Amino acid sequence: MRTEYFIKNFHSHKSAVYKCALAPIMLCAVGLISSAHAADIFVAPSGADSNNGLQGQPVASLARAKKLARSFAGKEAVTVHIADGVYYLPETLVFERMDSGSEQYPVIYKAEHEGLAVLSGGTKLQLTWSAYKNGIFQANTPAGLHIDQLFIDGKNQRMARYPNYDASKKTAAYQGYAADAFSEKRAKAWADPSGGYIHAMHRSRWGGYHYKITGKNNNKVTYEGGWQNNRQMGMHEDFRMVENIFEELDVPGEWFHDTQKNTLYFKPAKEIDLQAAKVEVVRLNHLVEFNGTELNPVQHITLQGFVVRHAARTFMQTKEPLLRSDWTIYRGGAFVLTGSENIHILDTEFDQVGGNAIFVNNYNRDVLIKGCHIHDTGASGIAFVGDPNAVRNPLFEYGEKNDLSKINKTPGPKSNNYPANSTVEDCLIHKIGTVERQPAGIQISMAKGITVRDVSIYDTARAGINIGDGTWGGHLIERVDVFDTVLETHDHGSFNSWGRDRYWRSDQTTSQAAVDKDPNLPFLDAVNTSTIRNSRWRSEHGWDIDLDDGSSNYDIYNNVMLAGGLKLREGFRRHAWNNITVHSGLHPHVWYNKSGDKVYQNIFMSQHKPARMTRPFVDQVIVDKNFYGESEEKVMSVSNNLAWDNNSIFGDPMFIDAKNGDFRVKSNSPALKIGFENFPMDQFGVKKASLRAIARIPSFSAPVKTKRKAPPAFTGEWMGASLVNLSGNDFSAFGVSKQAGGVVIKTVPKDSEAAKAGLLAGDVIQNVNGQSVSKLRQLNQVVKRTPADLLNLKLVRNQQVIELMLQMDKNLQLKRVSSPKKKQLQ
């Protein structure tokens, strides 16, 4: 219709064409490309910004096309046609209120052929290479050039690093780690390590840290950073890696840029013809921004069919604490949306971007991200993150606590400055967190009503989908396929959530007392029910679905969990029914009384694995009428202690084809007797044909578990208190790493010496007089051989380190001589 209009009306525009020679180009464009309520603008690499944007006279840049489109915005529908080619953006392309379309007249930027118009935040370099030594080549670079990432023929190469990258070590930290990564012995060989980076896992493998090396002093490396994780407990002593060190350039695919000499060094693989290779480097943090406000939003703009490349790594800018979650964040990405409404990002590939791919920041409504392929991102795939100032009684570190007698009891957010009513649909997201180790395929925090539908997510360092604190619920997650997650980290889930909202405290008894008085407290922030349904999950180093600290108000049904099962830590109103846990079961951790949890009509293939739950939980709790693929004797040995499963049944569920992933049950299955209903097994993951053709599916086999000799279930007594070694789920329940271990104080009688000394049930003793204690045997040995009459105990209480100073008398009885002092975890 637009083309026909142009031909029919060409002669009537002759005078307009003549006048164009004397008038500004904008007026000419208005005269020629506008049709009845529609306008077309054309962009091509071969164009010129002095052109008028007609089909035969395309402009060269999207920035120029955006200026031309402004004259029609809100008055006529605009389509900007982008021809095949690479568009190196000299600066971030920023859409503002004046660029908006309307519901009737949207503005669409569309690649002529999907996947063939590339938006680049980088620069193409013309280099002359010469041999250096040992297969390394060198080339002079422009003065002042900073290189964050180097692409050779479209593939991201690796900074020179130690230890070297090994792709076969998929689940190993950084695909290669070493305890001596920046040891004095190692650093002795480095002439000047300043500008290098240290990457290290969190000591409990709850994500990671990053540091910039500032130099060395007597071969001791100096550095700054470590703010990327909100659980400040220090770096892991083994899982470390350094990069951007010249002396570590030793394998094909590694590079180093000497900014002092303006020289780039690169060791190419044999198949690379370096003289003919395309060399690109990254410049921009953000390629596209939508910058509006709630009062003046950017509206009704669509970007469709692009490939997005060359966005910088931003791990040293990941600083902002994400409330009391384990995260800090960088509010940025290749695409950043702030203050927008009805922005659509369609059929776009985000290829090897250094940070987040898409960041939906603060006020945004009705964002649609559909048909996209997001892969090899340095940080998260898609993040929806609101303003902490919209949260009532916000806190910003795990150990902080609200006075529950003084909190604001108004439900929900206190402003609209957060993402809401937005959708991620029919996308393929994989290989997430190639740089940072606290990412997610999709991250949701301080947001409301986010839908994730028909999405495949896999190969992630941490969660596939994560919902953080201060989030107001109403989320819908359906028909997703999430697997091969938590690859390098631990104690997490393919789906993970926290609910450290205003009611929640790490000292559970205080929250319990407050909720007993006011049962509405858990729902002040978890206002609306979030739903997880009709999906498939698998996590090798945690749980398939993990509702952690305080997570409340969830409906969970029609899910297949392939490896780690369902974890429900303390929270309220979690209803789980008609789910299948193929190789595991329910993991109830540290439940509240009267939690309102209901778990029924599920197929569990193993007994419950509770943590810190040793008495019946039946008041306003239902865990019953489930089917177990394990013996009644084994299941009830646990369930009887909790007074659960009185009406559950046991046997073979009779899956139709478990080997190939069909976990529907046959028509004569005994599982149908408890009310279980079959649901489709072909509904999980991305549906778009081009993406489904390349998407992987999970393994259906049993998870591989390291065979270790089980520690003896030994309990001891000390000062009248009973003690036990940490094991199994206890590490997660107490917030203690397996590496550190510890001895749990199980019970403390009221009049015991332990009680007088200030010890509490649930304390985890990890250190006595500076000596680590990971087992009861070690505790006994340390206490017996101590020459002093003072014992300095460091223990974990409510996931915080507490120090107690105790005095030991001649009868080896102990009494407290100082009050507990909180210590920062080192």
PDB file of N, CA and C in Angstrom, residues 605-658:
ATOM      1  N   MET A 605      10.144 -39.200  43.925  1.00  0.00           N
ATOM      2  CA  MET A 605      10.863 -40.461  43.763  1.00  0.00           C
ATOM      3  C   MET A 605      11.806 -40.754  44.916  1.00  0.00           C
ATOM      4  N   SER A 606      11.793 -39.914  45.941  1.00  0.00           N
ATOM      5  CA  SER A 606      12.586 -40.223  47.128  1.00  0.00           C
ATOM      6  C   SER A 606      11.904 -39.641  48.354  1.00  0.00           C
ATOM      7  N   GLN A 607      12.361 -40.051  49.501  1.00  0.00           N
ATOM      8  CA  GLN A 607      11.848 -39.534  50.770  1.00  0.00           C
ATOM      9  C   GLN A 607      12.174 -38.060  50.907  1.00  0.00           C
ATOM     10  N   HIS A 608      11.499 -37.386  51.841  1.00  0.00           N
ATOM     11  CA  HIS A 608      11.825 -35.988  52.132  1.00  0.00           C
ATOM     12  C   HIS A 608      13.238 -35.899  52.701  1.00  0.00           C
ATOM     13  N   LYS A 609      13.867 -34.774  52.447  1.00  0.00           N
ATOM     14  CA  LYS A 609      15.209 -34.526  52.990  1.00  0.00           C
ATOM     15  C   LYS A 609      15.164 -33.211  53.778  1.00  0.00           C
ATOM     16  N   PRO A 610      14.618 -33.284  54.992  1.00  0.00           N
ATOM     17  CA  PRO A 610      14.468 -32.056  55.785  1.00  0.00           C
ATOM     18  C   PRO A 610      15.798 -31.588  56.361  1.00  0.00           C
ATOM     19  N   ALA A 611      15.851 -30.299  56.676  1.00  0.00           N
ATOM     20  CA  ALA A 611      17.005 -29.712  57.344  1.00  0.00           C
ATOM     21  C   ALA A 611      16.504 -28.821  58.476  1.00  0.00           C
ATOM     22  N   ARG A 612      17.011 -29.088  59.644  1.00  0.00           N
ATOM     23  CA  ARG A 612      16.633 -28.346  60.864  1.00  0.00           C
ATOM     24  C   ARG A 612      15.124 -28.432  61.103  1.00  0.00           C
ATOM     25  N   MET A 613      14.584 -29.605  60.878  1.00  0.00           N
ATOM     26  CA  MET A 613      13.168 -29.869  61.139  1.00  0.00           C
ATOM     27  C   MET A 613      13.073 -31.247  61.791  1.00  0.00           C
ATOM     28  N   THR A 614      12.822 -31.273  63.080  1.00  0.00           N
ATOM     29  CA  THR A 614      12.864 -32.534  63.822  1.00  0.00           C
ATOM     30  C   THR A 614      11.591 -32.818  64.601  1.00  0.00           C
ATOM     31  N   ARG A 615      10.535 -32.059  64.357  1.00  0.00           N
ATOM     32  CA  ARG A 615       9.285 -32.255  65.100  1.00  0.00           C
ATOM     33  C   ARG A 615       8.122 -32.149  64.130  1.00  0.00           C
ATOM     34  N   PRO A 616       6.929 -32.509  64.530  1.00  0.00           N
ATOM     35  CA  PRO A 616       5.780 -32.424  63.622  1.00  0.00           C
ATOM     36  C   PRO A 616       5.491 -30.995  63.154  1.00  0.00           C
ATOM     37  N   PHE A 617       5.157 -30.857  61.878  1.00  0.00           N
ATOM     38  CA  PHE A 617       4.687 -29.599  61.297  1.00  0.00           C
ATOM     39  C   PHE A 617       3.329 -29.882  60.663  1.00  0.00           C
ATOM     40  N   VAL A 618       2.274 -29.671  61.426  1.00  0.00           N
ATOM     41  CA  VAL A 618       0.932 -30.011  60.934  1.00  0.00           C
ATOM     42  C   VAL A 618      -0.063 -28.865  61.092  1.00  0.00           C
ATOM     43  N   ASP A 619       0.246 -27.893  61.944  1.00  0.00           N
ATOM     44  CA  ASP A 619      -0.684 -26.794  62.174  1.00  0.00           C
ATOM     45  C   ASP A 619      -0.692 -25.878  60.954  1.00  0.00           C
ATOM     46  N   GLN A 620      -1.797 -25.861  60.223  1.00  0.00           N
ATOM     47  CA  GLN A 620      -1.957 -25.076  59.005  1.00  0.00           C
ATOM     48  C   GLN A 620      -0.933 -25.476  57.935  1.00  0.00           C
ATOM     49  N   VAL A 621      -0.522 -26.738  57.968  1.00  0.00           N
ATOM     50  CA  VAL A 621       0.403 -27.280  56.982  1.00  0.00           C
ATOM     51  C   VAL A 621      -0.156 -28.613  56.496  1.00  0.00           C
ATOM     52  N   ILE A 622      -0.120 -28.837  55.185  1.00  0.00           N
ATOM     53  CA  ILE A 622      -0.556 -30.118  54.624  1.00  0.00           C
ATOM     54  C   ILE A 622       0.556 -30.662  53.735  1.00  0.00           C
ATOM     55  N   VAL A 623       1.087 -31.815  54.099  1.00  0.00           N
ATOM     56  CA  VAL A 623       1.981 -32.567  53.224  1.00  0.00           C
ATOM     57  C   VAL A 623       1.444 -33.993  53.228  1.00  0.00           C
ATOM     58  N   ASP A 624       0.639 -34.314  52.235  1.00  0.00           N
ATOM     59  CA  ASP A 624      -0.080 -35.584  52.264  1.00  0.00           C
ATOM     60  C   ASP A 624      -0.604 -35.915  50.872  1.00  0.00           C
ATOM     61  N   LYS A 625      -1.087 -37.143  50.727  1.00  0.00           N
ATOM     62  CA  LYS A 625      -1.658 -37.639  49.476  1.00  0.00           C
ATOM     63  C   LYS A 625      -0.685 -37.456  48.318  1.00  0.00           C
ATOM     64  N   ASN A 626       0.587 -37.779  48.591  1.00  0.00           N
ATOM     65  CA  ASN A 626       1.607 -37.800  47.554  1.00  0.00           C
ATOM     66  C   ASN A 626       1.911 -39.248  47.176  1.00  0.00           C
ATOM     67  N   PHE A 627       2.549 -39.412  46.031  1.00  0.00           N
ATOM     68  CA  PHE A 627       2.962 -40.748  45.589  1.00  0.00           C
ATOM     69  C   PHE A 627       4.482 -40.810  45.635  1.00  0.00           C
ATOM     70  N   TYR A 628       5.009 -41.918  46.176  1.00  0.00           N
ATOM     71  CA  TYR A 628       6.453 -42.064  46.333  1.00  0.00           C
ATOM     72  C   TYR A 628       6.950 -43.288  45.574  1.00  0.00           C
ATOM     73  N   GLY A 629       8.011 -43.067  44.799  1.00  0.00           N
ATOM     74  CA  GLY A 629       8.646 -44.171  44.094  1.00  0.00           C
ATOM     75  C   GLY A 629       9.724 -44.828  44.920  1.00  0.00           C
ATOM     76  N   GLU A 630       9.594 -44.739  46.229  1.00  0.00           N
ATOM     77  CA  GLU A 630      10.537 -45.351  47.161  1.00  0.00           C
ATOM     78  C   GLU A 630       9.724 -46.121  48.199  1.00  0.00           C
ATOM     79  N   SER A 631      10.354 -46.993  48.943  1.00  0.00           N
ATOM     80  CA  SER A 631       9.621 -47.867  49.843  1.00  0.00           C
ATOM     81  C   SER A 631       8.921 -47.088  50.953  1.00  0.00           C
ATOM     82  N   GLU A 632       7.804 -47.620  51.373  1.00  0.00           N
ATOM     83  CA  GLU A 632       7.043 -46.983  52.445  1.00  0.00           C
ATOM     84  C   GLU A 632       7.886 -46.869  53.712  1.00  0.00           C
ATOM     85  N   GLU A 633       8.640 -47.921  53.995  1.00  0.00           N
ATOM     86  CA  GLU A 633       9.455 -47.899  55.206  1.00  0.00           C
ATOM     87  C   GLU A 633      10.453 -46.750  55.196  1.00  0.00           C
ATOM     88  N   LYS A 634      11.109 -46.554  54.071  1.00  0.00           N
ATOM     89  CA  LYS A 634      12.122 -45.512  53.981  1.00  0.00           C
ATOM     90  C   LYS A 634      11.493 -44.122  54.018  1.00  0.00           C
ATOM     91  N   VAL A 635      10.399 -43.954  53.296  1.00  0.00           N
ATOM     92  CA  VAL A 635       9.732 -42.640  53.267  1.00  0.00           C
ATOM     93  C   VAL A 635       9.193 -42.285  54.644  1.00  0.00           C
ATOM     94  N   MET A 636       8.508 -43.212  55.262  1.00  0.00           N
ATOM     95  CA  MET A 636       7.851 -42.905  56.524  1.00  0.00           C
ATOM     96  C   MET A 636       8.833 -42.793  57.691  1.00  0.00           C
ATOM     97  N   SER A 637      10.046 -43.299  57.514  1.00  0.00           N
ATOM     98  CA  SER A 637      11.055 -43.107  58.557  1.00  0.00           C
ATOM     99  C   SER A 637      11.354 -41.629  58.760  1.00  0.00           C
ATOM    100  N   VAL A 638      11.123 -40.845  57.711  1.00  0.00           N
ATOM    101  CA  VAL A 638      11.282 -39.390  57.803  1.00  0.00           C
ATOM    102  C   VAL A 638       9.931 -38.723  58.049  1.00  0.00           C
ATOM    103  N   SER A 639       8.924 -39.118  57.280  1.00  0.00           N
ATOM    104  CA  SER A 639       7.626 -38.438  57.349  1.00  0.00           C
ATOM    105  C   SER A 639       6.962 -38.589  58.713  1.00  0.00           C
ATOM    106  N   ASN A 640       7.175 -39.716  59.384  1.00  0.00           N
ATOM    107  CA  ASN A 640       6.554 -39.905  60.696  1.00  0.00           C
ATOM    108  C   ASN A 640       7.040 -38.866  61.705  1.00  0.00           C
ATOM    109  N   ASN A 641       8.301 -38.469  61.604  1.00  0.00           N
ATOM    110  CA  ASN A 641       8.827 -37.449  62.513  1.00  0.00           C
ATOM    111  C   ASN A 641       8.153 -36.102  62.314  1.00  0.00           C
ATOM    112  N   LEU A 642       7.661 -35.872  61.099  1.00  0.00           N
ATOM    113  CA  LEU A 642       7.022 -34.602  60.757  1.00  0.00           C
ATOM    114  C   LEU A 642       5.504 -34.701  60.789  1.00  0.00           C
ATOM    115  N   ALA A 643       5.004 -35.906  61.029  1.00  0.00           N
ATOM    116  CA  ALA A 643       3.555 -36.175  61.026  1.00  0.00           C
ATOM    117  C   ALA A 643       2.945 -35.885  59.662  1.00  0.00           C
ATOM    118  N   TRP A 644       3.640 -36.306  58.606  1.00  0.00           N
ATOM    119  CA  TRP A 644       3.212 -36.084  57.231  1.00  0.00           C
ATOM    120  C   TRP A 644       2.886 -37.432  56.566  1.00  0.00           C
ATOM    121  N   ASP A 645       2.198 -37.329  55.430  1.00  0.00           N
ATOM    122  CA  ASP A 645       2.010 -38.439  54.480  1.00  0.00           C
ATOM    123  C   ASP A 645       1.221 -39.616  55.050  1.00  0.00           C
ATOM    124  N   ASN A 646       0.263 -39.339  55.896  1.00  0.00           N
ATOM    125  CA  ASN A 646      -0.560 -40.430  56.433  1.00  0.00           C
ATOM    126  C   ASN A 646      -1.422 -41.086  55.354  1.00  0.00           C
ATOM    127  N   ASN A 647      -1.713 -40.353  54.288  1.00  0.00           N
ATOM    128  CA  ASN A 647      -2.569 -40.878  53.225  1.00  0.00           C
ATOM    129  C   ASN A 647      -1.826 -40.990  51.892  1.00  0.00           C
ATOM    130  N   SER A 648      -0.507 -40.950  51.947  1.00  0.00           N
ATOM    131  CA  SER A 648       0.293 -41.097  50.741  1.00  0.00           C
ATOM    132  C   SER A 648       0.433 -42.570  50.388  1.00  0.00           C
ATOM    133  N   ILE A 649       0.806 -42.868  49.137  1.00  0.00           N
ATOM    134  CA  ILE A 649       0.973 -44.254  48.705  1.00  0.00           C
ATOM    135  C   ILE A 649       2.324 -44.417  48.024  1.00  0.00           C
ATOM    136  N   PHE A 650       2.724 -45.663  47.778  1.00  0.00           N
ATOM    137  CA  PHE A 650       4.087 -45.978  47.402  1.00  0.00           C
ATOM    138  C   PHE A 650       4.085 -47.042  46.307  1.00  0.00           C
ATOM    139  N   GLY A 651       5.122 -47.017  45.471  1.00  0.00           N
ATOM    140  CA  GLY A 651       5.207 -48.036  44.436  1.00  0.00           C
ATOM    141  C   GLY A 651       5.905 -47.530  43.196  1.00  0.00           C
ATOM    142  N   ASP A 652       5.579 -48.123  42.071  1.00  0.00           N
ATOM    143  CA  ASP A 652       6.128 -47.753  40.769  1.00  0.00           C
ATOM    144  C   ASP A 652       5.135 -46.813  40.092  1.00  0.00           C
ATOM    145  N   PRO A 653       5.532 -45.591  39.762  1.00  0.00           N
ATOM    146  CA  PRO A 653       4.586 -44.668  39.130  1.00  0.00           C
ATOM    147  C   PRO A 653       4.221 -45.066  37.707  1.00  0.00           C
ATOM    148  N   MET A 654       5.022 -45.922  37.097  1.00  0.00           N
ATOM    149  CA  MET A 654       4.750 -46.423  35.742  1.00  0.00           C
ATOM    150  C   MET A 654       4.768 -45.294  34.713  1.00  0.00           C
ATOM    151  N   PHE A 655       5.930 -44.635  34.617  1.00  0.00           N
ATOM    152  CA  PHE A 655       6.103 -43.609  33.590  1.00  0.00           C
ATOM    153  C   PHE A 655       6.032 -44.241  32.203  1.00  0.00           C
ATOM    154  N   ILE A 656       5.507 -43.486  31.250  1.00  0.00           N
ATOM    155  CA  ILE A 656       5.346 -44.016  29.890  1.00  0.00           C
ATOM    156  C   ILE A 656       6.698 -44.270  29.225  1.00  0.00           C
ATOM    157  N   ASP A 657       7.640 -43.322  29.292  1.00  0.00           N
ATOM    158  CA  ASP A 657       8.946 -43.488  28.653  1.00  0.00           C
ATOM    159  C   ASP A 657       9.949 -42.565  29.342  1.00  0.00           C
ATOM    160  N   ALA A 658      10.343 -42.912  30.547  1.00  0.00           N
ATOM    161  CA  ALA A 658      11.224 -42.059  31.334  1.00  0.00           C
ATOM    162  C   ALA A 658      12.563 -41.835  30.647  1.00  0.00           C
TER     163      ALA A 658
END
